[in-house]
mmCIF file of C-alpha atoms (C1' of nucleotides) in Angstrom:
data_model
loop_
_atom_site.group_PDB
_atom_site.id
_atom_site.type_symbol
_atom_site.label_atom_id
_atom_site.label_comp_id
_atom_site.label_asym_id
_atom_site.label_seq_id
_atom_site.Cartn_x
_atom_site.Cartn_y
_atom_site.Cartn_z
ATOM 1 C CA UNK W 320 136.592 26.584 110.291
ATOM 2 C CA UNK W 321 134.015 28.935 109.004
ATOM 3 C CA UNK W 322 131.993 25.958 107.854
ATOM 4 C CA UNK W 323 131.938 24.453 111.328
ATOM 5 C CA UNK W 324 130.664 27.696 112.562
ATOM 6 C CA UNK W 325 127.981 28.318 110.525
ATOM 7 C CA UNK W 326 126.941 24.621 110.718
ATOM 8 C CA UNK W 327 126.601 25.013 114.816
ATOM 9 C CA UNK W 328 124.226 28.011 114.338
ATOM 10 C CA UNK W 329 122.244 26.383 111.981
ATOM 11 C CA UNK W 330 121.877 23.335 113.930
ATOM 12 C CA UNK W 331 120.773 25.595 116.805
ATOM 13 C CA UNK W 332 118.321 27.387 114.295
ATOM 14 C CA UNK W 333 119.851 30.379 114.784
ATOM 15 C CA UNK W 334 120.232 32.925 111.871
ATOM 16 C CA UNK W 335 124.008 33.443 110.478
ATOM 17 C CA UNK W 336 125.096 37.054 111.588
ATOM 18 C CA UNK W 337 128.515 38.683 111.755
ATOM 19 C CA UNK W 338 128.334 39.247 115.308
ATOM 20 C CA UNK W 339 127.435 35.374 116.358
ATOM 21 C CA UNK W 340 130.165 34.155 113.697
ATOM 22 C CA UNK W 341 132.812 36.374 115.306
ATOM 23 C CA UNK W 342 132.071 35.453 118.823
ATOM 24 C CA UNK W 343 131.433 31.736 118.413
ATOM 25 C CA UNK W 344 135.005 31.675 116.568
ATOM 26 C CA UNK W 345 136.892 33.611 119.478
ATOM 27 C CA UNK W 346 135.398 30.819 121.547
ATOM 28 C CA UNK W 347 136.850 28.117 119.156
ATOM 29 C CA UNK W 348 140.191 29.938 118.808
ATOM 30 C CA UNK W 349 141.067 30.553 122.500
ATOM 31 C CA UNK W 350 139.582 27.092 123.621
ATOM 32 C CA UNK W 351 139.009 28.275 127.302
ATOM 33 C CA UNK W 352 136.223 30.284 128.729
ATOM 34 C CA UNK W 353 135.997 33.832 127.852
ATOM 35 C CA UNK W 354 133.956 36.892 130.126
ATOM 36 C CA UNK W 355 131.873 39.296 128.737
ATOM 37 C CA UNK W 356 134.782 41.659 129.069
ATOM 38 C CA UNK W 357 137.092 39.475 127.152
ATOM 39 C CA UNK W 358 134.802 39.394 124.264
ATOM 40 C CA UNK W 359 134.108 43.164 124.266
ATOM 41 C CA UNK W 360 137.975 43.627 124.352
ATOM 42 C CA UNK W 361 138.545 41.538 121.240
ATOM 43 C CA UNK W 362 135.278 42.874 119.479
ATOM 44 C CA UNK W 363 134.356 46.099 120.929
ATOM 45 C CA UNK W 364 135.353 47.850 117.323
ATOM 46 C CA UNK W 365 133.052 45.452 115.460
ATOM 47 C CA UNK W 366 129.984 45.161 117.670
ATOM 48 C CA UNK W 367 128.135 47.286 120.008
ATOM 49 C CA UNK W 368 128.128 45.971 123.747
ATOM 50 C CA UNK W 369 124.550 45.163 123.897
ATOM 51 C CA UNK W 370 124.909 42.895 121.095
ATOM 52 C CA UNK W 371 127.711 40.900 122.734
ATOM 53 C CA UNK W 372 125.542 40.755 125.863
ATOM 54 C CA UNK W 373 122.218 39.520 124.060
ATOM 55 C CA UNK W 374 124.422 37.047 121.840
ATOM 56 C CA UNK W 375 125.954 35.339 124.980
ATOM 57 C CA UNK W 376 122.272 34.906 126.185
ATOM 58 C CA UNK W 377 121.068 33.308 123.004
ATOM 59 C CA UNK W 378 123.742 30.889 122.881
ATOM 60 C CA UNK W 379 123.423 30.053 126.591
ATOM 61 C CA UNK W 380 119.625 29.429 126.045
ATOM 62 C CA UNK W 381 120.629 27.263 123.233
ATOM 63 C CA UNK W 382 123.075 25.159 124.781
ATOM 64 C CA UNK W 383 125.708 26.243 122.786
ATOM 65 C CA UNK W 384 127.631 27.501 125.642
ATOM 66 C CA UNK W 385 127.475 27.134 129.417
ATOM 67 C CA UNK W 386 128.110 29.695 132.123
ATOM 68 C CA UNK W 387 130.822 29.111 135.235
ATOM 69 C CA UNK W 388 130.222 30.520 138.400
ATOM 70 C CA UNK W 389 133.196 32.649 139.905
ATOM 71 C CA UNK W 390 133.751 34.223 143.203
ATOM 72 C CA UNK W 391 134.640 37.672 141.533
ATOM 73 C CA UNK W 392 131.446 38.923 139.676
ATOM 74 C CA UNK W 393 132.602 38.337 136.390
ATOM 75 C CA UNK W 394 130.348 35.284 135.031
ATOM 76 C CA UNK W 395 132.828 33.148 132.317
ATOM 77 C CA UNK W 396 131.361 31.047 129.251
ATOM 78 C CA UNK W 397 132.705 27.867 127.678
ATOM 79 C CA UNK W 398 131.596 25.855 124.783
ATOM 80 C CA UNK W 399 129.224 23.120 125.680
ATOM 81 C CA UNK W 400 130.044 19.522 124.528
ATOM 82 C CA UNK W 401 127.908 17.980 121.877
ATOM 83 C CA UNK W 402 125.390 16.501 124.759
ATOM 84 C CA UNK W 403 124.127 19.869 125.705
ATOM 85 C CA UNK W 404 120.597 20.750 124.235
ATOM 86 C CA UNK W 405 118.482 24.044 124.630
ATOM 87 C CA UNK W 406 117.924 24.549 128.383
ATOM 88 C CA UNK W 407 119.449 21.434 129.486
ATOM 89 C CA UNK W 408 123.015 21.527 130.242
ATOM 90 C CA UNK W 409 125.240 18.694 131.011
ATOM 91 C CA UNK W 410 128.639 20.002 131.735
ATOM 92 C CA UNK W 411 129.484 17.655 134.297
ATOM 93 C CA UNK W 412 133.078 18.521 134.225
ATOM 94 C CA UNK W 413 135.476 20.244 136.307
ATOM 95 C CA UNK W 414 136.384 23.899 135.821
ATOM 96 C CA UNK W 415 139.857 25.332 136.744
ATOM 97 C CA UNK W 416 140.682 29.051 137.217
ATOM 98 C CA UNK W 417 144.289 30.111 137.541
ATOM 99 C CA UNK W 418 144.898 32.613 140.223
ATOM 100 C CA UNK W 419 147.932 33.886 138.286
ATOM 101 C CA UNK W 420 147.011 34.265 134.611
ATOM 102 C CA UNK W 421 143.170 34.105 134.960
ATOM 103 C CA UNK W 422 142.486 31.525 132.220
ATOM 104 C CA UNK W 423 139.650 29.275 132.802
ATOM 105 C CA UNK W 424 139.927 25.835 131.885
ATOM 106 C CA UNK W 425 137.370 23.201 131.358
ATOM 107 C CA UNK W 426 139.028 19.991 132.531
ATOM 108 C CA UNK W 427 137.386 17.267 130.753
ATOM 109 C CA UNK W 428 139.236 14.440 131.712
ATOM 110 C CA UNK W 429 137.631 14.934 135.429
ATOM 111 C CA UNK W 430 133.989 14.481 135.878
ATOM 112 C CA UNK W 431 132.085 15.749 139.046
ATOM 113 C CA UNK W 432 131.475 13.609 141.614
ATOM 114 C CA UNK W 433 128.019 12.763 142.991
ATOM 115 C CA UNK W 434 127.283 14.338 146.005
ATOM 116 C CA UNK W 435 124.399 13.316 148.883
ATOM 117 C CA UNK W 436 122.580 15.714 150.204
ATOM 118 C CA UNK W 437 120.587 16.209 153.369
ATOM 119 C CA UNK W 438 116.849 14.892 153.228
ATOM 120 C CA UNK W 439 114.780 17.825 151.320
ATOM 121 C CA UNK W 440 117.278 18.926 149.182
ATOM 122 C CA UNK W 441 117.552 17.844 145.306
ATOM 123 C CA UNK W 442 120.169 18.937 142.745
ATOM 124 C CA UNK W 443 119.612 20.431 139.575
ATOM 125 C CA UNK W 444 123.091 21.457 138.747
ATOM 126 C CA UNK W 445 126.213 20.928 140.187
ATOM 127 C CA UNK W 446 129.566 23.147 139.826
ATOM 128 C CA UNK W 447 132.811 22.186 140.998
ATOM 129 C CA UNK W 448 135.214 25.121 140.360
ATOM 130 C CA UNK W 449 138.995 24.575 141.821
ATOM 131 C CA UNK W 450 141.219 27.876 141.512
ATOM 132 C CA UNK W 451 144.857 27.422 142.015
ATOM 133 C CA UNK W 452 147.924 27.449 139.450
ATOM 134 C CA UNK W 453 147.807 25.951 135.886
ATOM 135 C CA UNK W 454 150.139 24.063 134.185
ATOM 136 C CA UNK W 455 151.571 27.363 132.157
ATOM 137 C CA UNK W 456 152.032 29.036 135.323
ATOM 138 C CA UNK W 457 153.736 26.785 137.311
ATOM 139 C CA UNK W 458 157.623 27.004 137.689
ATOM 140 C CA UNK E 1333 125.143 37.386 171.521
ATOM 141 C CA UNK E 1334 126.847 41.020 171.566
ATOM 142 C CA UNK E 1335 129.539 39.262 173.548
ATOM 143 C CA UNK E 1336 129.990 36.860 170.756
ATOM 144 C CA UNK E 1337 130.324 39.486 167.673
ATOM 145 C CA UNK E 1338 132.632 41.785 169.536
ATOM 146 C CA UNK E 1339 134.741 38.665 170.618
ATOM 147 C CA UNK E 1340 135.201 37.749 166.881
ATOM 148 C CA UNK E 1341 136.120 41.226 165.649
ATOM 149 C CA UNK E 1342 138.659 41.625 168.490
ATOM 150 C CA UNK E 1343 140.086 37.934 167.563
ATOM 151 C CA UNK E 1344 140.842 39.431 164.118
ATOM 152 C CA UNK E 1345 142.237 42.620 165.453
ATOM 153 C CA UNK E 1346 139.465 44.840 164.004
ATOM 154 C CA UNK E 1347 137.894 47.868 165.730
ATOM 155 C CA UNK E 1348 134.631 47.633 167.210
ATOM 156 C CA UNK E 1349 132.192 49.834 165.233
ATOM 157 C CA UNK E 1350 128.597 49.652 164.678
ATOM 158 C CA UNK E 1351 128.615 48.802 161.318
ATOM 159 C CA UNK E 1352 130.595 45.614 161.613
ATOM 160 C CA UNK E 1353 128.705 44.461 164.490
ATOM 161 C CA UNK E 1354 125.679 45.104 162.574
ATOM 162 C CA UNK E 1355 126.781 43.562 159.636
ATOM 163 C CA UNK E 1356 128.260 40.535 161.384
ATOM 164 C CA UNK E 1357 124.977 39.839 163.292
ATOM 165 C CA UNK E 1358 123.084 39.939 160.252
ATOM 166 C CA UNK E 1359 125.119 36.474 159.391
ATOM 167 C CA UNK E 1360 124.745 34.875 162.440
ATOM 168 C CA UNK E 1361 120.940 35.720 162.569
ATOM 169 C CA UNK E 1362 120.384 34.268 159.169
ATOM 170 C CA UNK E 1363 122.869 31.474 159.488
ATOM 171 C CA UNK E 1364 122.698 31.244 155.580
ATOM 172 C CA UNK E 1365 124.760 33.091 152.928
ATOM 173 C CA UNK E 1366 124.229 36.924 151.987
ATOM 174 C CA UNK E 1367 124.654 38.896 149.136
ATOM 175 C CA UNK E 1368 125.703 42.534 149.168
ATOM 176 C CA UNK E 1369 122.209 43.532 148.033
ATOM 177 C CA UNK E 1370 120.647 41.667 151.001
ATOM 178 C CA UNK E 1371 122.695 43.321 153.574
ATOM 179 C CA UNK E 1372 122.016 46.571 151.788
ATOM 180 C CA UNK E 1373 118.213 45.904 151.882
ATOM 181 C CA UNK E 1374 118.678 44.926 156.129
ATOM 182 C CA UNK E 1375 120.678 48.036 157.132
ATOM 183 C CA UNK E 1376 120.716 50.592 154.213
ATOM 184 C CA UNK E 1377 118.851 52.833 156.649
ATOM 185 C CA UNK E 1378 121.616 52.836 158.923
ATOM 186 C CA UNK E 1379 124.709 52.754 156.719
ATOM 187 C CA UNK E 1380 126.040 53.952 153.539
ATOM 188 C CA UNK E 1381 126.592 51.451 150.559
ATOM 189 C CA UNK E 1382 130.354 52.013 150.356
ATOM 190 C CA UNK E 1383 130.778 51.303 154.000
ATOM 191 C CA UNK E 1384 128.924 47.534 153.192
ATOM 192 C CA UNK E 1385 131.086 47.132 150.383
ATOM 193 C CA UNK E 1386 134.240 48.030 152.418
ATOM 194 C CA UNK E 1387 133.324 45.911 155.631
ATOM 195 C CA UNK E 1388 132.707 42.646 153.543
ATOM 196 C CA UNK E 1389 135.969 43.284 151.806
ATOM 197 C CA UNK E 1390 137.608 43.523 155.356
ATOM 198 C CA UNK E 1391 136.025 40.457 156.780
ATOM 199 C CA UNK E 1392 136.900 38.129 153.574
ATOM 200 C CA UNK E 1393 140.705 39.536 154.015
ATOM 201 C CA UNK E 1394 140.540 38.502 157.795
ATOM 202 C CA UNK E 1395 138.893 35.360 157.171
ATOM 203 C CA UNK E 1396 135.602 36.017 158.946
ATOM 204 C CA UNK E 1397 133.435 35.456 155.840
ATOM 205 C CA UNK E 1398 134.236 34.034 152.571
ATOM 206 C CA UNK E 1399 132.859 34.015 149.028
ATOM 207 C CA UNK E 1400 130.348 31.853 147.159
ATOM 208 C CA UNK E 1401 130.864 31.649 143.562
ATOM 209 C CA UNK E 1402 127.627 32.081 141.276
ATOM 210 C CA UNK E 1403 126.542 32.045 137.972
ATOM 211 C CA UNK E 1404 124.385 35.054 138.157
ATOM 212 C CA UNK E 1405 126.958 37.705 138.948
ATOM 213 C CA UNK E 1406 126.183 38.114 142.548
ATOM 214 C CA UNK E 1407 128.610 36.646 144.786
ATOM 215 C CA UNK E 1408 127.257 35.609 148.248
ATOM 216 C CA UNK E 1409 129.234 35.488 151.458
ATOM 217 C CA UNK E 1410 129.240 33.164 154.364
ATOM 218 C CA UNK E 1411 130.634 33.046 158.299
ATOM 219 C CA UNK E 1412 133.904 30.954 157.734
ATOM 220 C CA UNK E 1413 134.474 28.303 160.499
ATOM 221 C CA UNK E 1414 137.349 28.571 163.027
ATOM 222 C CA UNK E 1415 139.640 27.060 160.807
ATOM 223 C CA UNK E 1416 139.863 29.972 158.674
ATOM 224 C CA UNK E 1417 142.851 32.041 159.159
ATOM 225 C CA UNK E 1418 143.391 35.532 157.066
ATOM 226 C CA UNK E 1419 143.954 34.949 153.340
ATOM 227 C CA UNK E 1420 143.649 31.239 153.739
ATOM 228 C CA UNK E 1421 140.016 29.871 153.577
ATOM 229 C CA UNK E 1422 139.484 26.242 154.309
ATOM 230 C CA UNK E 1423 135.863 26.035 153.260
ATOM 231 C CA UNK E 1424 135.646 22.778 151.977
ATOM 232 C CA UNK E 1425 132.051 22.185 152.315
ATOM 233 C CA UNK E 1426 129.117 22.109 149.910
ATOM 234 C CA UNK E 1427 127.228 25.177 149.237
ATOM 235 C CA UNK E 1428 123.809 24.765 148.010
ATOM 236 C CA UNK E 1429 121.902 27.647 146.168
ATOM 237 C CA UNK E 1430 118.172 27.118 145.956
ATOM 238 C CA UNK E 1431 116.471 27.944 142.640
ATOM 239 C CA UNK E 1432 113.118 28.944 144.051
ATOM 240 C CA UNK E 1433 113.885 30.765 147.217
ATOM 241 C CA UNK E 1434 117.205 32.135 146.057
ATOM 242 C CA UNK E 1435 118.365 31.028 149.695
ATOM 243 C CA UNK E 1436 122.109 29.851 149.613
ATOM 244 C CA UNK E 1437 123.162 26.864 152.397
ATOM 245 C CA UNK E 1438 126.547 26.122 153.561
ATOM 246 C CA UNK E 1439 125.865 22.242 153.814
ATOM 247 C CA UNK E 1440 128.481 21.197 156.701
ATOM 248 C CA UNK E 1441 127.580 17.836 156.595
ATOM 249 C CA UNK E 1442 129.340 16.976 153.014
ATOM 250 C CA UNK E 1443 132.696 17.650 152.367
ATOM 251 C CA UNK E 1444 133.950 18.442 149.144
ATOM 252 C CA UNK E 1445 135.635 15.278 147.475
ATOM 253 C CA UNK E 1446 139.363 15.510 146.658
ATOM 254 C CA UNK E 1447 139.981 15.793 142.878
ATOM 255 C CA UNK E 1448 142.822 14.504 140.908
ATOM 256 C CA UNK E 1449 143.878 17.203 138.567
ATOM 257 C CA UNK E 1450 145.792 16.981 135.358
ATOM 258 C CA UNK E 1451 149.915 17.251 135.179
ATOM 259 C CA UNK E 1452 150.945 20.654 136.084
ATOM 260 C CA UNK E 1453 147.793 21.815 137.822
ATOM 261 C CA UNK E 1454 147.638 22.534 141.543
ATOM 262 C CA UNK E 1455 144.430 23.151 143.397
ATOM 263 C CA UNK E 1456 144.469 26.052 146.350
ATOM 264 C CA UNK E 1457 140.591 26.208 146.450
ATOM 265 C CA UNK E 1458 137.790 24.084 145.770
ATOM 266 C CA UNK E 1459 134.320 25.160 145.605
ATOM 267 C CA UNK E 1460 131.164 22.673 144.890
ATOM 268 C CA UNK E 1461 128.343 24.797 144.570
ATOM 269 C CA UNK E 1462 125.039 22.785 143.775
ATOM 270 C CA UNK E 1463 121.545 24.353 142.692
ATOM 271 C CA UNK E 1464 118.256 22.945 142.756
ATOM 272 C CA UNK E 1465 115.286 22.714 145.115
ATOM 273 C CA UNK E 1466 116.005 23.080 148.947
ATOM 274 C CA UNK E 1467 114.446 21.611 151.810
ATOM 275 C CA UNK E 1468 111.904 24.185 152.474
ATOM 276 C CA UNK E 1469 110.812 24.863 148.817
ATOM 277 C CA UNK E 1470 110.102 21.147 148.013
ATOM 278 C CA UNK E 1471 106.497 20.044 148.293
ATOM 279 C "C1'" DA P 1464 113.430 40.144 94.001
ATOM 280 C "C1'" DA P 1465 109.934 41.502 97.432
ATOM 281 C "C1'" DT P 1466 108.170 40.794 101.803
ATOM 282 C "C1'" DA P 1467 108.332 38.989 106.509
ATOM 283 C "C1'" DT P 1468 111.345 38.405 110.152
ATOM 284 C "C1'" DT P 1469 114.968 38.638 113.057
ATOM 285 C "C1'" DT P 1470 118.872 41.072 114.668
ATOM 286 C "C1'" DT P 1471 121.491 45.123 115.234
ATOM 287 C "C1'" DG P 1472 123.039 49.827 117.046
ATOM 288 C "C1'" DC P 1473 121.685 53.886 119.556
ATOM 289 C "C1'" DA P 1474 120.225 56.092 123.151
ATOM 290 C "C1'" DA P 1475 118.731 56.322 127.533
ATOM 291 C "C1'" DC P 1476 118.749 54.331 131.459
ATOM 292 C "C1'" DA P 1477 119.484 51.494 135.899
ATOM 293 C "C1'" DA P 1478 122.134 49.129 138.904
ATOM 294 C "C1'" DA P 1479 126.704 47.760 140.818
ATOM 295 C "C1'" DG P 1480 131.296 48.950 142.040
ATOM 296 C "C1'" DT P 1481 135.284 52.265 143.177
ATOM 297 C "C1'" DT P 1482 137.977 56.355 144.508
ATOM 298 C "C1'" DG P 1483 139.051 60.624 147.401
ATOM 299 C "C1'" DC P 1484 138.914 63.348 151.154
ATOM 300 C "C1'" DA P 1485 136.629 65.493 155.211
ATOM 301 C "C1'" DT P 1486 134.268 64.282 159.263
ATOM 302 C "C1'" DT P 1487 133.210 61.325 162.891
ATOM 303 C "C1'" DG P 1488 134.565 57.348 165.826
ATOM 304 C "C1'" DT P 1489 137.659 54.246 167.789
ATOM 305 C "C1'" DT P 1490 141.657 52.668 170.425
ATOM 306 C "C1'" DG P 1491 145.505 53.200 173.404
ATOM 307 C "C1'" DT P 1492 148.271 56.168 176.578
ATOM 308 C "C1'" DA P 1493 149.015 59.164 180.009
ATOM 309 C "C1'" DT U 279 138.882 60.553 181.858
ATOM 310 C "C1'" DA U 280 140.769 63.329 178.496
ATOM 311 C "C1'" DC U 281 144.178 63.477 174.719
ATOM 312 C "C1'" DA U 282 146.493 62.210 170.628
ATOM 313 C "C1'" DA U 283 146.848 58.874 166.848
ATOM 314 C "C1'" DC U 284 144.708 56.374 163.786
ATOM 315 C "C1'" DA U 285 140.929 53.908 161.287
ATOM 316 C "C1'" DA U 286 136.499 53.811 159.775
ATOM 317 C "C1'" DT U 287 132.198 56.355 157.916
ATOM 318 C "C1'" DG U 288 129.762 58.834 154.840
ATOM 319 C "C1'" DC U 289 129.275 62.054 150.994
ATOM 320 C "C1'" DA U 290 130.090 63.050 146.261
ATOM 321 C "C1'" DA U 291 131.471 62.261 142.398
ATOM 322 C "C1'" DC U 292 132.559 58.959 139.218
ATOM 323 C "C1'" DT U 293 133.576 54.426 136.301
ATOM 324 C "C1'" DT U 294 131.921 49.949 135.023
ATOM 325 C "C1'" DT U 295 128.392 46.865 134.113
ATOM 326 C "C1'" DG U 296 124.016 45.255 132.380
ATOM 327 C "C1'" DT U 297 119.020 46.496 130.892
ATOM 328 C "C1'" DT U 298 115.364 48.282 127.541
ATOM 329 C "C1'" DG U 299 112.569 50.176 123.740
ATOM 330 C "C1'" DC U 300 112.698 51.615 119.157
ATOM 331 C "C1'" DA U 301 114.010 52.389 114.511
ATOM 332 C "C1'" DA U 302 117.337 51.036 111.221
ATOM 333 C "C1'" DA U 303 120.161 47.291 108.626
ATOM 334 C "C1'" DA U 304 120.562 42.505 108.103
ATOM 335 C "C1'" DT U 305 118.655 37.703 107.239
ATOM 336 C "C1'" DA U 306 115.546 34.405 105.850
ATOM 337 C "C1'" DT U 307 111.459 32.951 103.111
ATOM 338 C "C1'" DT U 308 108.544 32.675 99.393
#
DNA sequence: AATATTTTGCAACAAAGTTGCATTGTTGTA
DNA sequence: TACAACAATGCAACTTTGTTGCAAAATATT
């Protein structure tokens, strides 16, 4: 586990620090997406708020995590698949946000459909975000 | 124009006030989506910040405008089509955010494709947000 | 092990959003 | 049109969220 974490950091030419190891393992452990606030709650005693901001920013730049747009002013982050290189994200999967429990999932099974845009519009990034009820909250 | 504005407000059982008329006409005039900041810039002399927050919130609840998720912690708002009822938004069109000029468009011509989710997941709202270069910024 | 480089924490700040309450504006009714 | 009932606004104070510069600490390099 710790080996995997340090390997990822080294692969992206980042120095191995406590903050980065901790935050990266949080993503691995939960499996789902995390907002800045989630991480702050789970590690506020260990690290300064500023460190979390900077670490997340670094991870996004390096292609370790990607952002998921939301309608509630709380951007979430999730681990990228291996194909993501620095600055070039390829997260063509659907994101699902549960209205009940708030969990954000990466639905890898479904890929984002290609969309034909009007003349003059060219797409760089496409985000498909679905909200509703997840498989844990359905009854 | 003013008639149309007041008609919309009355239709949603809202009292006709200066702030609501002004903010609603801003949406009609620009045609595109607006962030809270945009509205504040264009009417900060006329209204208090708090009034803008509350007005936008009211409009969303009543189904007059809907939110557009973004990755930069700045939710945008756009006019709903007639089908939107209070609390039940049906905005199955694509949103486009230009990386150059920042303008957010509702692309009505394209509708959001239906997506098959894994077992146990049920969709209530689907947002397809595309970013790239718009038809005014291409050269 | 010593130095160069990077990262972190702190402090101070800026921006964004919220809440309570008195004042003002709007609506419906007589 | 005037009045009472109600809703919306502005103000102030506050909380939360995000940013920046710089010294101290940790990490990497030789």
